[in-house]
PDB file of C-alpha atoms and ligand atoms in Angstrom:
ATOM      1  CA  MET A  11      -6.154   3.451  -6.654  1.00 96.00           C
ATOM      2  CA  THR A  12      -9.109   5.538  -7.343  1.00 98.00           C
ATOM      3  CA  PHE A  13      -9.580   9.326  -6.977  1.00 98.00           C
ATOM      4  CA  ASP A  14     -12.965  11.137  -7.060  1.00 98.00           C
ATOM      5  CA  ILE A  15     -12.809  14.823  -7.280  1.00 98.00           C
ATOM      6  CA  VAL A  16     -15.976  16.987  -6.516  1.00 99.00           C
ATOM      7  CA  THR A  17     -15.821  20.107  -8.305  1.00 98.00           C
ATOM      8  CA  ILE A  18     -18.052  22.933 -10.025  1.00 98.00           C
ATOM      9  CA  PHE A  19     -15.400  23.418 -12.748  1.00 98.00           C
ATOM     10  CA  PRO A  20     -14.593  19.916 -13.920  1.00 98.00           C
ATOM     11  CA  ALA A  21     -12.645  21.238 -17.047  1.00 98.00           C
ATOM     12  CA  MET A  22      -9.857  22.560 -14.708  1.00 98.00           C
ATOM     13  CA  ILE A  23      -9.540  19.101 -13.408  1.00 98.00           C
ATOM     14  CA  GLU A  24      -9.928  16.893 -16.664  1.00 97.00           C
ATOM     15  CA  GLN A  25      -7.587  19.155 -18.915  1.00 96.00           C
ATOM     16  CA  PRO A  26      -4.208  18.816 -16.892  1.00 96.00           C
ATOM     17  CA  LEU A  27      -4.908  15.043 -16.758  1.00 96.00           C
ATOM     18  CA  ALA A  28      -5.119  14.470 -20.276  1.00 94.00           C
ATOM     19  CA  ALA A  29      -1.212  15.027 -20.711  1.00 94.00           C
ATOM     20  CA  GLY A  30       2.015  13.772 -19.123  1.00 96.00           C
ATOM     21  CA  VAL A  31       3.006  11.300 -16.559  1.00 96.00           C
ATOM     22  CA  LEU A  32      -0.608  11.304 -14.933  1.00 97.00           C
ATOM     23  CA  GLY A  33      -2.310  11.015 -18.331  1.00 97.00           C
ATOM     24  CA  ARG A  34      -0.426   8.072 -19.260  1.00 97.00           C
ATOM     25  CA  ALA A  35      -1.040   6.534 -15.883  1.00 97.00           C
ATOM     26  CA  ILE A  36      -4.806   6.896 -16.465  1.00 97.00           C
ATOM     27  CA  GLU A  37      -4.593   5.604 -19.973  1.00 97.00           C
ATOM     28  CA  ARG A  38      -2.774   2.353 -18.613  1.00 97.00           C
ATOM     29  CA  GLY A  39      -5.248   2.005 -15.838  1.00 97.00           C
ATOM     30  CA  LEU A  40      -2.803   2.703 -12.961  1.00 97.00           C
ATOM     31  CA  LEU A  41      -4.983   5.423 -11.767  1.00 97.00           C
ATOM     32  CA  THR A  42      -8.685   5.916 -11.839  1.00 98.00           C
ATOM     33  CA  VAL A  43      -9.826   9.749 -11.631  1.00 98.00           C
ATOM     34  CA  LYS A  44     -13.766  10.512 -11.958  1.00 98.00           C
ATOM     35  CA  VAL A  45     -14.321  14.018 -11.928  1.00 98.00           C
ATOM     36  CA  ARG A  46     -17.738  14.592 -10.424  1.00 98.00           C
ATOM     37  CA  ASP A  47     -19.724  18.014 -11.450  1.00 98.00           C
ATOM     38  CA  LEU A  48     -20.977  19.253  -7.959  1.00 98.00           C
ATOM     39  CA  ARG A  49     -23.956  20.603 -10.163  1.00 98.00           C
ATOM     40  CA  ASP A  50     -25.096  17.065 -10.980  1.00 98.00           C
ATOM     41  CA  PHE A  51     -25.953  16.540  -7.212  1.00 98.00           C
ATOM     42  CA  THR A  52     -28.273  19.419  -6.996  1.00 98.00           C
ATOM     43  CA  THR A  53     -31.935  18.986  -7.112  1.00 98.00           C
ATOM     44  CA  ASP A  54     -33.225  22.595  -8.447  1.00 98.00           C
ATOM     45  CA  ARG A  55     -33.933  23.522 -11.973  1.00 98.00           C
ATOM     46  CA  HIS A  56     -31.055  26.003 -11.787  1.00 98.00           C
ATOM     47  CA  ARG A  57     -28.677  23.599 -10.345  1.00 98.00           C
ATOM     48  CA  VAL A  58     -27.524  26.203  -7.449  1.00 98.00           C
ATOM     49  CA  VAL A  59     -24.520  25.152  -5.477  1.00 98.00           C
ATOM     50  CA  ASP A  60     -24.128  28.074  -3.402  1.00 98.00           C
ATOM     51  CA  ASP A  61     -25.978  30.250  -1.019  1.00 98.00           C
ATOM     52  CA  VAL A  62     -25.321  33.338   1.114  1.00 98.00           C
ATOM     53  CA  PRO A  63     -23.554  33.124   4.600  1.00 98.00           C
ATOM     54  CA  TYR A  64     -25.791  33.116   7.654  1.00 98.00           C
ATOM     55  CA  GLY A  65     -24.984  36.120   9.641  1.00 98.00           C
ATOM     56  CA  GLY A  66     -24.193  38.118   6.431  1.00 97.00           C
ATOM     57  CA  GLY A  67     -20.787  39.263   5.136  1.00 96.00           C
ATOM     58  CA  PRO A  68     -19.216  39.005   1.633  1.00 96.00           C
ATOM     59  CA  GLY A  69     -19.313  36.199  -0.729  1.00 97.00           C
ATOM     60  CA  MET A  70     -20.836  32.916  -1.096  1.00 98.00           C
ATOM     61  CA  VAL A  71     -20.866  29.451   0.619  1.00 98.00           C
ATOM     62  CA  LEU A  72     -20.922  26.035  -1.011  1.00 98.00           C
ATOM     63  CA  LYS A  73     -24.318  24.580  -0.098  1.00 98.00           C
ATOM     64  CA  PRO A  74     -23.986  21.291   2.289  1.00 98.00           C
ATOM     65  CA  ASP A  75     -26.654  19.338   0.673  1.00 98.00           C
ATOM     66  CA  PRO A  76     -25.160  18.609  -3.159  1.00 98.00           C
ATOM     67  CA  ILE A  77     -21.789  17.872  -1.544  1.00 98.00           C
ATOM     68  CA  PHE A  78     -23.261  15.253   0.736  1.00 98.00           C
ATOM     69  CA  ARG A  79     -25.451  13.670  -2.321  1.00 98.00           C
ATOM     70  CA  ALA A  80     -22.208  13.707  -4.325  1.00 98.00           C
ATOM     71  CA  LEU A  81     -20.158  11.724  -1.165  1.00 98.00           C
ATOM     72  CA  ASP A  82     -23.458   9.375  -0.908  1.00 98.00           C
ATOM     73  CA  ALA A  83     -23.209   8.622  -4.741  1.00 98.00           C
ATOM     74  CA  ILE A  84     -19.790   8.006  -4.510  1.00 98.00           C
ATOM     75  CA  GLU A  85     -20.074   5.531  -1.379  1.00 98.00           C
ATOM     76  CA  ALA A  86     -23.087   3.878  -3.325  1.00 98.00           C
ATOM     77  CA  GLU A  87     -20.659   3.064  -6.290  1.00 97.00           C
ATOM     78  CA  ARG A  88     -17.258   2.280  -4.561  1.00 96.00           C
ATOM     79  CA  GLY A  89     -18.044   1.601  -0.918  1.00 97.00           C
ATOM     80  CA  ARG A  90     -16.752   3.781   1.982  1.00 97.00           C
ATOM     81  CA  PRO A  91     -13.582   6.057   0.548  1.00 97.00           C
ATOM     82  CA  SER A  92     -10.456   5.442   2.379  1.00 96.00           C
ATOM     83  CA  ALA A  93      -9.958   9.180   2.789  1.00 98.00           C
ATOM     84  CA  VAL A  94     -12.189  12.160   2.242  1.00 98.00           C
ATOM     85  CA  ILE A  95      -9.896  15.358   1.680  1.00 98.00           C
ATOM     86  CA  LEU A  96     -11.543  18.679   1.983  1.00 98.00           C
ATOM     87  CA  THR A  97      -9.230  21.224   0.339  1.00 98.00           C
ATOM     88  CA  SER A  98      -8.663  24.378   2.685  1.00 98.00           C
ATOM     89  CA  PRO A  99      -6.108  27.102   3.434  1.00 98.00           C
ATOM     90  CA  GLN A 100      -7.319  26.260   7.164  1.00 98.00           C
ATOM     91  CA  GLY A 101      -5.924  22.598   6.826  1.00 98.00           C
ATOM     92  CA  ALA A 102      -2.693  20.985   7.640  1.00 98.00           C
ATOM     93  CA  ARG A 103       0.049  21.635   5.496  1.00 98.00           C
ATOM     94  CA  PHE A 104       0.347  18.949   2.802  1.00 98.00           C
ATOM     95  CA  THR A 105       3.609  17.293   2.846  1.00 97.00           C
ATOM     96  CA  GLN A 106       5.850  14.460   0.965  1.00 96.00           C
ATOM     97  CA  ALA A 107       5.157  12.060   3.788  1.00 95.00           C
ATOM     98  CA  ASP A 108       1.265  12.594   3.641  1.00 98.00           C
ATOM     99  CA  ALA A 109       1.711  11.967  -0.164  1.00 98.00           C
ATOM    100  CA  LYS A 110       3.392   8.772   0.449  1.00 96.00           C
ATOM    101  CA  ARG A 111       0.582   7.672   3.067  1.00 98.00           C
ATOM    102  CA  LEU A 112      -1.973   8.584   0.910  1.00 98.00           C
ATOM    103  CA  SER A 113      -0.515   6.567  -2.078  1.00 97.00           C
ATOM    104  CA  ARG A 114      -1.209   3.356   0.142  1.00 97.00           C
ATOM    105  CA  VAL A 115      -4.946   3.779   0.125  1.00 97.00           C
ATOM    106  CA  GLU A 116      -7.419   2.671  -2.125  1.00 97.00           C
ATOM    107  CA  THR A 117      -9.918   5.264  -2.700  1.00 98.00           C
ATOM    108  CA  ILE A 118      -9.597   8.718  -2.081  1.00 98.00           C
ATOM    109  CA  VAL A 119     -12.294  11.660  -2.431  1.00 98.00           C
ATOM    110  CA  VAL A 120     -11.011  15.230  -2.798  1.00 99.00           C
ATOM    111  CA  LEU A 121     -13.688  18.154  -2.272  1.00 99.00           C
ATOM    112  CA  CYS A 122     -12.991  20.990  -4.032  1.00 99.00           C
ATOM    113  CA  GLY A 123     -14.079  24.463  -2.198  1.00 98.00           C
ATOM    114  CA  ARG A 124     -15.001  27.606  -3.882  1.00 98.00           C
ATOM    115  CA  TYR A 125     -16.336  31.286  -2.753  1.00 98.00           C
ATOM    116  CA  GLU A 126     -15.707  31.470   0.828  1.00 98.00           C
ATOM    117  CA  GLY A 127     -15.545  27.805   1.153  1.00 97.00           C
ATOM    118  CA  VAL A 128     -17.930  24.956   1.922  1.00 98.00           C
ATOM    119  CA  ASP A 129     -20.704  25.043   4.659  1.00 98.00           C
ATOM    120  CA  GLU A 130     -19.016  24.049   8.103  1.00 98.00           C
ATOM    121  CA  ARG A 131     -21.277  20.987   8.326  1.00 98.00           C
ATOM    122  CA  VAL A 132     -19.552  19.284   5.485  1.00 98.00           C
ATOM    123  CA  ARG A 133     -16.507  18.661   7.841  1.00 98.00           C
ATOM    124  CA  GLU A 134     -18.510  15.991   9.297  1.00 98.00           C
ATOM    125  CA  ARG A 135     -17.927  13.757   6.467  1.00 98.00           C
ATOM    126  CA  VAL A 136     -14.222  14.777   6.077  1.00 98.00           C
ATOM    127  CA  THR A 137     -11.528  12.470   7.148  1.00 98.00           C
ATOM    128  CA  GLU A 138      -8.686  15.304   6.763  1.00 98.00           C
ATOM    129  CA  GLU A 139      -8.580  19.014   5.553  1.00 98.00           C
ATOM    130  CA  VAL A 140      -5.286  19.988   3.645  1.00 98.00           C
ATOM    131  CA  SER A 141      -3.640  22.912   2.669  1.00 98.00           C
ATOM    132  CA  ILE A 142      -1.225  23.300   0.127  1.00 98.00           C
ATOM    133  CA  GLY A 143       0.332  26.196   1.529  1.00 98.00           C
ATOM    134  CA  ASP A 144      -0.062  29.524   3.212  1.00 98.00           C
ATOM    135  CA  TYR A 145      -1.700  31.463   0.820  1.00 98.00           C
ATOM    136  CA  VAL A 146      -5.241  31.775  -0.569  1.00 98.00           C
ATOM    137  CA  LEU A 147      -6.531  30.418  -4.065  1.00 98.00           C
ATOM    138  CA  THR A 148      -9.819  30.929  -5.938  1.00 98.00           C
ATOM    139  CA  GLY A 149     -10.828  27.321  -5.557  1.00 98.00           C
ATOM    140  CA  GLY A 150      -9.735  23.866  -4.330  1.00 98.00           C
ATOM    141  CA  GLU A 151      -9.146  22.342  -8.171  1.00 98.00           C
ATOM    142  CA  LEU A 152      -5.410  23.341  -7.966  1.00 98.00           C
ATOM    143  CA  PRO A 153      -4.862  21.915  -4.582  1.00 98.00           C
ATOM    144  CA  ALA A 154      -6.648  18.701  -5.808  1.00 98.00           C
ATOM    145  CA  LEU A 155      -4.406  18.375  -8.700  1.00 98.00           C
ATOM    146  CA  VAL A 156      -1.356  19.046  -6.519  1.00 98.00           C
ATOM    147  CA  ILE A 157      -2.445  16.287  -4.116  1.00 98.00           C
ATOM    148  CA  LEU A 158      -3.094  13.863  -6.792  1.00 98.00           C
ATOM    149  CA  ASP A 159      -0.061  14.432  -8.570  1.00 98.00           C
ATOM    150  CA  ALA A 160       2.477  14.194  -5.623  1.00 98.00           C
ATOM    151  CA  VAL A 161       0.348  10.948  -4.311  1.00 98.00           C
ATOM    152  CA  ALA A 162       0.343   9.294  -7.975  1.00 98.00           C
ATOM    153  CA  ARG A 163       4.006   9.625  -7.957  1.00 97.00           C
ATOM    154  CA  TYR A 164       4.163   7.203  -5.318  1.00 96.00           C
ATOM    155  CA  VAL A 165       1.856   4.617  -6.989  1.00 96.00           C
ATOM    156  CA  PRO A 166       3.866   1.707  -8.315  1.00 95.00           C
ATOM    157  CA  GLY A 167       4.446   2.020 -12.119  1.00 96.00           C
ATOM    158  CA  VAL A 168       3.321   5.644 -12.328  1.00 96.00           C
ATOM    159  CA  VAL A 169       6.981   7.044 -12.388  1.00 95.00           C
ATOM    160  CA  GLY A 170       8.758   5.230 -14.791  1.00 87.00           C
ATOM    161  CA  ASP A 171      12.111   4.732 -12.444  1.00 85.00           C
ATOM    162  CA  GLU A 172      10.840   4.459  -8.804  1.00 80.00           C
ATOM    163  CA  ASP A 173      14.170   5.053  -7.910  1.00 81.00           C
ATOM    164  CA  SER A 174      13.997   8.698  -9.024  1.00 82.00           C
ATOM    165  CA  VAL A 175      10.977   9.254  -6.599  1.00 88.00           C
ATOM    166  CA  THR A 176      13.034   7.771  -3.348  1.00 82.00           C
ATOM    167  CA  HIS A 177      15.829  10.305  -4.356  1.00 81.00           C
ATOM    168  CA  ASP A 178      13.419  13.261  -4.689  1.00 86.00           C
ATOM    169  CA  SER A 179      13.701  16.391  -2.378  1.00 86.00           C
ATOM    170  CA  PHE A 180      11.881  15.748   0.850  1.00 89.00           C
ATOM    171  CA  SER A 181      11.747  11.656   0.310  1.00 85.00           C
ATOM    172  CA  ARG A 182      14.219  11.191   2.886  1.00 87.00           C
ATOM    173  CA  GLY A 183      14.141  14.725   4.243  1.00 91.00           C
ATOM    174  CA  LEU A 184      16.763  16.085   2.278  1.00 96.00           C
ATOM    175  CA  LEU A 185      16.568  18.375  -0.891  1.00 96.00           C
ATOM    176  CA  ASP A 186      17.795  16.450  -4.184  1.00 95.00           C
ATOM    177  CA  PHE A 187      21.751  17.109  -5.516  1.00 96.00           C
ATOM    178  CA  PRO A 188      21.918  19.189  -8.515  1.00 96.00           C
ATOM    179  CA  GLN A 189      21.693  17.791 -11.816  1.00 97.00           C
ATOM    180  CA  PHE A 190      23.399  18.124 -14.908  1.00 97.00           C
ATOM    181  CA  THR A 191      22.898  17.110 -18.808  1.00 97.00           C
ATOM    182  CA  ARG A 192      24.549  17.421 -21.919  1.00 96.00           C
ATOM    183  CA  PRO A 193      26.471  19.391 -23.150  1.00 96.00           C
ATOM    184  CA  PRO A 194      29.371  19.463 -20.966  1.00 96.00           C
ATOM    185  CA  VAL A 195      30.304  23.023 -21.320  1.00 96.00           C
ATOM    186  CA  ILE A 196      28.199  26.297 -22.276  1.00 95.00           C
ATOM    187  CA  ARG A 197      30.002  29.249 -23.458  1.00 92.00           C
ATOM    188  CA  SER A 198      27.989  32.607 -23.650  1.00 88.00           C
ATOM    189  CA  ALA A 199      28.683  36.290 -23.876  1.00 83.00           C
ATOM    190  CA  ARG A 200      25.404  36.906 -22.105  1.00 83.00           C
ATOM    191  CA  LEU A 201      26.278  34.766 -19.039  1.00 81.00           C
ATOM    192  CA  SER A 202      29.603  37.157 -18.668  1.00 80.00           C
ATOM    193  CA  ALA A 203      29.393  40.388 -16.906  1.00 83.00           C
ATOM    194  CA  GLU A 204      32.537  41.696 -18.868  1.00 84.00           C
ATOM    195  CA  PRO A 205      32.092  43.339 -22.316  1.00 82.00           C
ATOM    196  CA  ASP A 206      33.180  41.180 -25.516  1.00 82.00           C
ATOM    197  CA  SER A 207      33.962  38.313 -23.300  1.00 88.00           C
ATOM    198  CA  GLU A 208      32.409  34.797 -23.126  1.00 90.00           C
ATOM    199  CA  ARG A 209      31.885  32.708 -19.803  1.00 90.00           C
ATOM    200  CA  GLU A 210      31.880  29.268 -19.493  1.00 93.00           C
ATOM    201  CA  LEU A 211      29.426  27.029 -17.443  1.00 95.00           C
ATOM    202  CA  THR A 212      30.690  23.614 -17.002  1.00 97.00           C
ATOM    203  CA  VAL A 213      29.659  20.395 -15.453  1.00 98.00           C
ATOM    204  CA  PRO A 214      31.534  19.288 -12.169  1.00 98.00           C
ATOM    205  CA  ASP A 215      34.423  16.847 -13.239  1.00 98.00           C
ATOM    206  CA  VAL A 216      33.445  14.109 -10.897  1.00 98.00           C
ATOM    207  CA  LEU A 217      30.161  13.656 -12.935  1.00 98.00           C
ATOM    208  CA  LEU A 218      32.011  13.109 -15.982  1.00 98.00           C
ATOM    209  CA  SER A 219      34.767  10.682 -14.314  1.00 98.00           C
ATOM    210  CA  GLY A 220      32.630   7.591 -14.438  1.00 97.00           C
ATOM    211  CA  ASN A 221      33.615   6.940 -10.868  1.00 98.00           C
ATOM    212  CA  HIS A 222      30.326   5.654  -9.224  1.00 98.00           C
ATOM    213  CA  ALA A 223      31.744   5.484  -5.896  1.00 98.00           C
ATOM    214  CA  GLU A 224      33.125   9.490  -6.007  1.00 98.00           C
ATOM    215  CA  ILE A 225      29.588  10.527  -7.849  1.00 98.00           C
ATOM    216  CA  ARG A 226      27.529   8.814  -5.106  1.00 97.00           C
ATOM    217  CA  ARG A 227      29.485  10.688  -2.283  1.00 98.00           C
ATOM    218  CA  TRP A 228      29.542  14.047  -4.292  1.00 98.00           C
ATOM    219  CA  ARG A 229      25.619  13.747  -4.818  1.00 97.00           C
ATOM    220  CA  LYS A 230      25.092  13.007  -0.890  1.00 97.00           C
ATOM    221  CA  ARG A 231      27.592  15.859  -0.195  1.00 98.00           C
ATOM    222  CA  GLU A 232      25.638  18.351  -2.323  1.00 98.00           C
ATOM    223  CA  ALA A 233      22.062  17.097  -1.344  1.00 97.00           C
ATOM    224  CA  LEU A 234      23.279  17.694   2.361  1.00 98.00           C
ATOM    225  CA  ARG A 235      25.405  21.214   1.391  1.00 97.00           C
ATOM    226  CA  ARG A 236      21.709  22.389  -0.283  1.00 97.00           C
ATOM    227  CA  THR A 237      19.677  21.232   2.542  1.00 97.00           C
ATOM    228  CA  LEU A 238      22.300  22.757   5.036  1.00 97.00           C
ATOM    229  CA  GLU A 239      22.044  26.217   3.330  1.00 97.00           C
ATOM    230  CA  ARG A 240      18.271  26.099   2.101  1.00 97.00           C
ATOM    231  CA  ARG A 241      16.171  24.134   4.657  1.00 97.00           C
ATOM    232  CA  PRO A 242      18.000  23.416   7.589  1.00 97.00           C
ATOM    233  CA  ASP A 243      14.804  22.614   9.255  1.00 96.00           C
ATOM    234  CA  LEU A 244      14.735  19.566   7.165  1.00 96.00           C
ATOM    235  CA  LEU A 245      17.684  18.191   8.611  1.00 96.00           C
ATOM    236  CA  ALA A 246      16.336  17.225  12.127  1.00 95.00           C
ATOM    237  CA  GLY A 247      13.947  14.768  10.533  1.00 92.00           C
ATOM    238  CA  ALA A 248      16.401  13.446   7.923  1.00 95.00           C
ATOM    239  CA  LYS A 249      17.146   9.680   7.782  1.00 93.00           C
ATOM    240  CA  LEU A 250      21.055   9.866   7.467  1.00 96.00           C
ATOM    241  CA  ASP A 251      23.611   6.955   7.051  1.00 96.00           C
ATOM    242  CA  GLU A 252      26.600   6.829   8.646  1.00 97.00           C
ATOM    243  CA  GLU A 253      28.539   8.276   5.656  1.00 97.00           C
ATOM    244  CA  GLU A 254      26.034  11.361   5.183  1.00 97.00           C
ATOM    245  CA  VAL A 255      26.433  11.990   9.243  1.00 97.00           C
ATOM    246  CA  GLU A 256      30.197  12.219   8.880  1.00 98.00           C
ATOM    247  CA  ILE A 257      29.517  14.323   5.606  1.00 98.00           C
ATOM    248  CA  LEU A 258      27.290  16.822   7.351  1.00 98.00           C
ATOM    249  CA  ARG A 259      29.474  17.265  10.546  1.00 97.00           C
ATOM    250  CA  ALA A 260      32.496  18.111   8.046  1.00 97.00           C
ATOM    251  CA  LEU A 261      29.757  20.593   6.198  1.00 97.00           C
ATOM    252  CA  GLN A 262      28.763  22.324   9.592  1.00 96.00           C
ATOM    253  CA  ASP A 263      32.467  22.290  10.830  1.00 96.00           C
ATOM    254  CA  ASP A 264      33.269  24.326   7.478  1.00 95.00           C
ATOM    255  CA  ARG A 265      30.268  26.773   8.052  1.00 93.00           C
ATOM    256  CA  MET A 266      31.416  27.087  11.590  1.00 91.00           C
ATOM    257  CA  ALA A 267      35.218  27.963  10.228  1.00 91.00           C
ATOM    258  CA  GLY A 268      33.812  30.210   7.755  1.00 84.00           C
ATOM    259  CA  THR A 269      31.404  32.061  10.178  1.00 75.00           C
ATOM    260  CA  GLN A 270      34.357  32.610  12.861  1.00 67.00           C
ATOM    261  CA  LYS A 271      36.577  34.029   9.930  1.00 61.00           C
ATOM    262  CA  VAL A 272      33.875  36.471   9.147  1.00 55.00           C
ATOM    263  CA  GLY A 273      33.559  37.614  12.602  1.00 56.00           C
ATOM    264  CA  GLU A 274      37.062  37.754  13.668  1.00 61.00           C
TER     265      GLU A 274
HETATM  266  N1  SAM B 316     -12.732  31.937   3.028  1.00 92.35           N
HETATM  267  C1  SAM B 316     -11.422  30.813   3.153  1.00 92.35           C
HETATM  268  C2  SAM B 316     -10.558  31.052   4.224  1.00 92.35           C
HETATM  269  O1  SAM B 316     -10.140  32.029   4.473  1.00 92.35           O
HETATM  270  O2  SAM B 316      -9.897  30.235   4.972  1.00 92.35           O
HETATM  271  C3  SAM B 316     -11.018  30.867   1.789  1.00 92.35           C
HETATM  272  C4  SAM B 316     -11.817  30.250   0.613  1.00 92.35           C
HETATM  273  S1  SAM B 316     -11.049  30.301  -0.794  1.00 92.35           S
HETATM  274  C5  SAM B 316     -11.070  31.566  -1.595  1.00 92.35           C
HETATM  275  C6  SAM B 316     -11.831  29.073  -1.685  1.00 92.35           C
HETATM  276  C7  SAM B 316     -11.578  27.232  -1.739  1.00 92.35           C
HETATM  277  O3  SAM B 316     -10.403  27.327  -2.470  1.00 92.35           O
HETATM  278  C8  SAM B 316     -11.363  26.685  -0.557  1.00 92.35           C
HETATM  279  O4  SAM B 316     -12.487  26.307   0.120  1.00 92.35           O
HETATM  280  C9  SAM B 316     -10.372  25.743  -0.707  1.00 92.35           C
HETATM  281  O5  SAM B 316     -11.057  24.566  -1.334  1.00 92.35           O
HETATM  282  C10 SAM B 316      -9.572  26.232  -1.806  1.00 92.35           C
HETATM  283  N2  SAM B 316      -8.367  26.629  -1.519  1.00 92.35           N
HETATM  284  C11 SAM B 316      -7.732  28.151  -1.224  1.00 92.35           C
HETATM  285  N3  SAM B 316      -6.603  28.114  -0.981  1.00 92.35           N
HETATM  286  C12 SAM B 316      -6.162  26.757  -0.556  1.00 92.35           C
HETATM  287  C13 SAM B 316      -5.027  26.417  -0.174  1.00 92.35           C
HETATM  288  N4  SAM B 316      -3.802  27.198   0.393  1.00 92.35           N
HETATM  289  N5  SAM B 316      -4.905  25.105   0.080  1.00 92.35           N
HETATM  290  C14 SAM B 316      -6.092  24.296  -0.151  1.00 92.35           C
HETATM  291  N6  SAM B 316      -7.168  24.817  -0.796  1.00 92.35           N
HETATM  292  C15 SAM B 316      -7.225  26.043  -0.865  1.00 92.35           C
END
């Protein structure tokens, strides 16, 4: 799978990609990422990429012609890209489902906006406009990295254990269950509200029991409990098996009973 990222700050993309899971995936040829400096597609001596907005107002706007030339160059090299993504706070909110969908396409171009954004006419060459959340960043480089990272995790071989991707939060419409690792007990005075006393933080017994059926059920219950507490909106679209439906019903009954007690 190939990503072409068009930006005026190539270093903001290249440096984070030098390390970690993505760095390894690139090294192993599972992903090709080419960062294109928008200034290379200008034709003037000063390599100008921005201009004042028509109609006045604050800030600058990225000019359309260097972006069109960058897209033409990418298309000449790779053929028509499967997706041309414009990063924009005005786009559709990026989700795990989008990451999975995009991981199945061959060539993705990501355009990083800056300043007040890009000239509106650029949208004619864009297949989707993507926001990573309801806040405004200074540029599209961090969103491009977020999109690339989330999509790459679905590319076979990128994450060592593919099972971990299918269990991740959002993959099935549920948040992930809590994770623990060694040591089994942590003792610390700092965790205690009482002076001169220690508090123990332990790992749930079931995880130390070696009983895999019990562990599997505990994890299902905890994933459902977390989702119910923190993101109940996700449950409407979650794909639950029979056991999970039964666990969820029990958790909801418990909550109802708890709520009634408080209100009694
Ligand atoms: N004036 C624009 C607006 O209000 O929609 C904001 C421009 S922002 C300062 C500059 C660039 O950062 C945008 O063109 C876009 O590429 C990127 N950007 C900022 N916030 C983003 C977000 N939440 N999701 C995706 N891209 C974002």
